[in-house]
Amino acid sequence: MIVLLGALAGNSMVGIYAVADRIASLMQMLYRAAFEAVFREMPTAPNPLRLAGVIAAFGLFTSLAALAAVYWLGVPIIELVAGPEFVPAATTLNWLVLAICLSLTTLGMRALTIVKIGPGAMLKCNLFALIALLAAPWMIDQHGAVGAAMIQVLFEILWIGAVLLVMLRNWSSLGNPAQDKAV
């Protein structure tokens, strides 16, 4: 995204995006740690659909708290970390954190899809969501660094739609412990 942003909007937009991305990466580290824990538990969970639901509820609560914190504290954090000249990165930060929050809320769905349906299904969902990149030139032209962050959110929304479709098509294999033991 940074290369595309630099080519279309210039180095100043790359700087704004990079500052926001650095700060958002702290939340991305939380997501990665949580995903590893969930992914390890999903294969042995007695009711994987219930586990995915509990994770979604926890992820939603955590995401709402994170979004509120970034909304209220984003500017002071950016000023502290990068200086007042990077305050315009606050809106980009909000959008990047929203994208990570969507990932965090759907973390259980991700693990469930990989474990119960297979990694190939996840790959197909990711490839489908790459359609979001088609909007990148226009979004970056119209909104600069914020547009690049909006593409991240669009990617997550497309991915959620794709994985929901995959889960619905494979519903019978998602939460049936007897079927899991038979395999």
Coordinates of C-alpha atoms in Angstrom, one line a residue, residues 28-148:
Q28 CA -1.9 -5.6 15.1
M29 CA 0.5 -7.3 17.5
L30 CA -2.4 -8.0 19.8
Y31 CA -4.3 -9.5 16.9
R32 CA -1.5 -11.9 16.0
A33 CA -1.0 -13.1 19.6
A34 CA -4.7 -13.7 20.0
F35 CA -4.9 -15.5 16.6
E36 CA -2.1 -17.9 17.6
A37 CA -3.9 -18.7 20.9
V38 CA -7.3 -19.2 19.2
F39 CA -5.9 -21.2 16.3
R40 CA -4.3 -23.7 18.8
E41 CA -7.6 -24.1 20.7
M42 CA -10.0 -24.4 17.7
P43 CA -9.2 -28.0 16.6
T44 CA -9.9 -29.4 20.1
A45 CA -12.8 -27.1 21.0
P46 CA -15.9 -29.1 21.9
N47 CA -18.1 -26.6 20.2
P48 CA -16.0 -24.5 17.7
L49 CA -19.0 -22.4 16.5
R50 CA -19.6 -21.3 20.1
L51 CA -15.9 -20.6 20.6
A52 CA -16.0 -18.4 17.4
G53 CA -19.0 -16.6 18.8
V54 CA -17.4 -15.9 22.2
I55 CA -14.3 -14.7 20.4
A56 CA -16.4 -12.4 18.2
A57 CA -18.1 -10.9 21.3
F58 CA -14.8 -10.4 23.0
G59 CA -13.3 -9.0 19.8
L60 CA -16.2 -6.6 19.4
F61 CA -15.9 -5.3 22.9
T62 CA -12.1 -4.9 22.6
S63 CA -12.5 -3.2 19.2
L64 CA -15.0 -0.7 20.5
A65 CA -12.7 0.2 23.4
A66 CA -9.7 0.5 21.0
L67 CA -11.6 2.6 18.5
A68 CA -12.8 5.0 21.3
A69 CA -9.2 5.2 22.7
V70 CA -7.7 6.0 19.3
Y71 CA -10.4 8.5 18.5
W72 CA -9.8 10.4 21.8
L73 CA -6.1 9.8 22.2
G74 CA -4.9 9.5 18.6
V75 CA -3.8 13.1 18.1
P76 CA -1.8 13.3 21.4
I77 CA -0.2 9.9 20.7
I78 CA 0.8 11.1 17.2
E79 CA 2.2 14.4 18.6
L80 CA 4.2 12.5 21.2
V81 CA 5.5 9.8 18.8
A82 CA 6.1 11.8 15.6
G83 CA 5.5 15.5 16.3
P84 CA 2.7 18.0 15.6
E85 CA 3.4 18.1 11.9
F86 CA 2.0 14.5 11.6
V87 CA -1.4 15.3 13.3
P88 CA -3.1 14.8 9.9
A89 CA -2.3 11.1 10.4
A90 CA -5.0 10.9 13.0
T91 CA -7.8 10.2 10.5
T92 CA -5.6 7.6 8.7
L93 CA -4.9 6.0 12.1
N94 CA -8.7 5.8 12.9
W95 CA -9.3 3.9 9.6
L96 CA -6.3 1.6 10.1
V97 CA -7.5 0.7 13.6
L98 CA -11.0 0.1 12.2
A99 CA -9.5 -2.4 9.8
I100 CA -7.6 -4.2 12.5
C101 CA -10.8 -4.2 14.7
L102 CA -12.7 -5.9 11.9
S103 CA -9.9 -8.5 11.8
L104 CA -10.0 -8.9 15.6
T105 CA -13.8 -9.3 15.7
T106 CA -13.7 -12.0 13.0
L107 CA -10.6 -13.8 14.4
G108 CA -12.7 -16.8 15.5
M109 CA -14.2 -17.0 12.0
R110 CA -10.7 -17.0 10.5
A111 CA -9.5 -19.8 12.8
L112 CA -12.7 -21.8 12.3
T113 CA -12.4 -21.5 8.5
I114 CA -8.8 -22.7 8.4
V115 CA -9.3 -25.6 10.9
K116 CA -12.7 -26.9 9.7
I117 CA -12.9 -26.0 6.0
G118 CA -9.2 -25.7 5.1
P119 CA -6.5 -23.2 4.4
G120 CA -7.5 -23.2 0.7
A121 CA -10.8 -21.6 1.6
M122 CA -9.0 -18.9 3.5
L123 CA -6.7 -18.3 0.5
K124 CA -9.7 -17.9 -1.8
C125 CA -11.3 -15.4 0.6
N126 CA -8.1 -13.4 0.7
L127 CA -7.8 -13.5 -3.1
F128 CA -11.4 -12.3 -3.5
A129 CA -10.9 -9.5 -1.0
L130 CA -7.9 -8.2 -3.1
I131 CA -10.6 -6.8 -5.4
A132 CA -10.4 -3.8 -3.0
L133 CA -7.1 -2.8 -4.6
L134 CA -9.0 -1.9 -7.8
A135 CA -10.5 1.0 -5.9
A136 CA -7.0 2.1 -4.5
P137 CA -6.0 4.5 -7.3
W138 CA -9.3 6.4 -7.0
M139 CA -9.4 6.4 -3.2
I140 CA -5.8 7.5 -2.9
D141 CA -6.4 10.2 -5.5
Q142 CA -9.5 11.5 -3.6
H143 CA -8.4 11.0 0.0
G144 CA -4.6 10.5 0.1
A145 CA -3.3 8.5 3.0
V146 CA -6.8 8.2 4.4
G147 CA -7.9 6.6 1.1
A148 CA -5.2 4.0 1.5

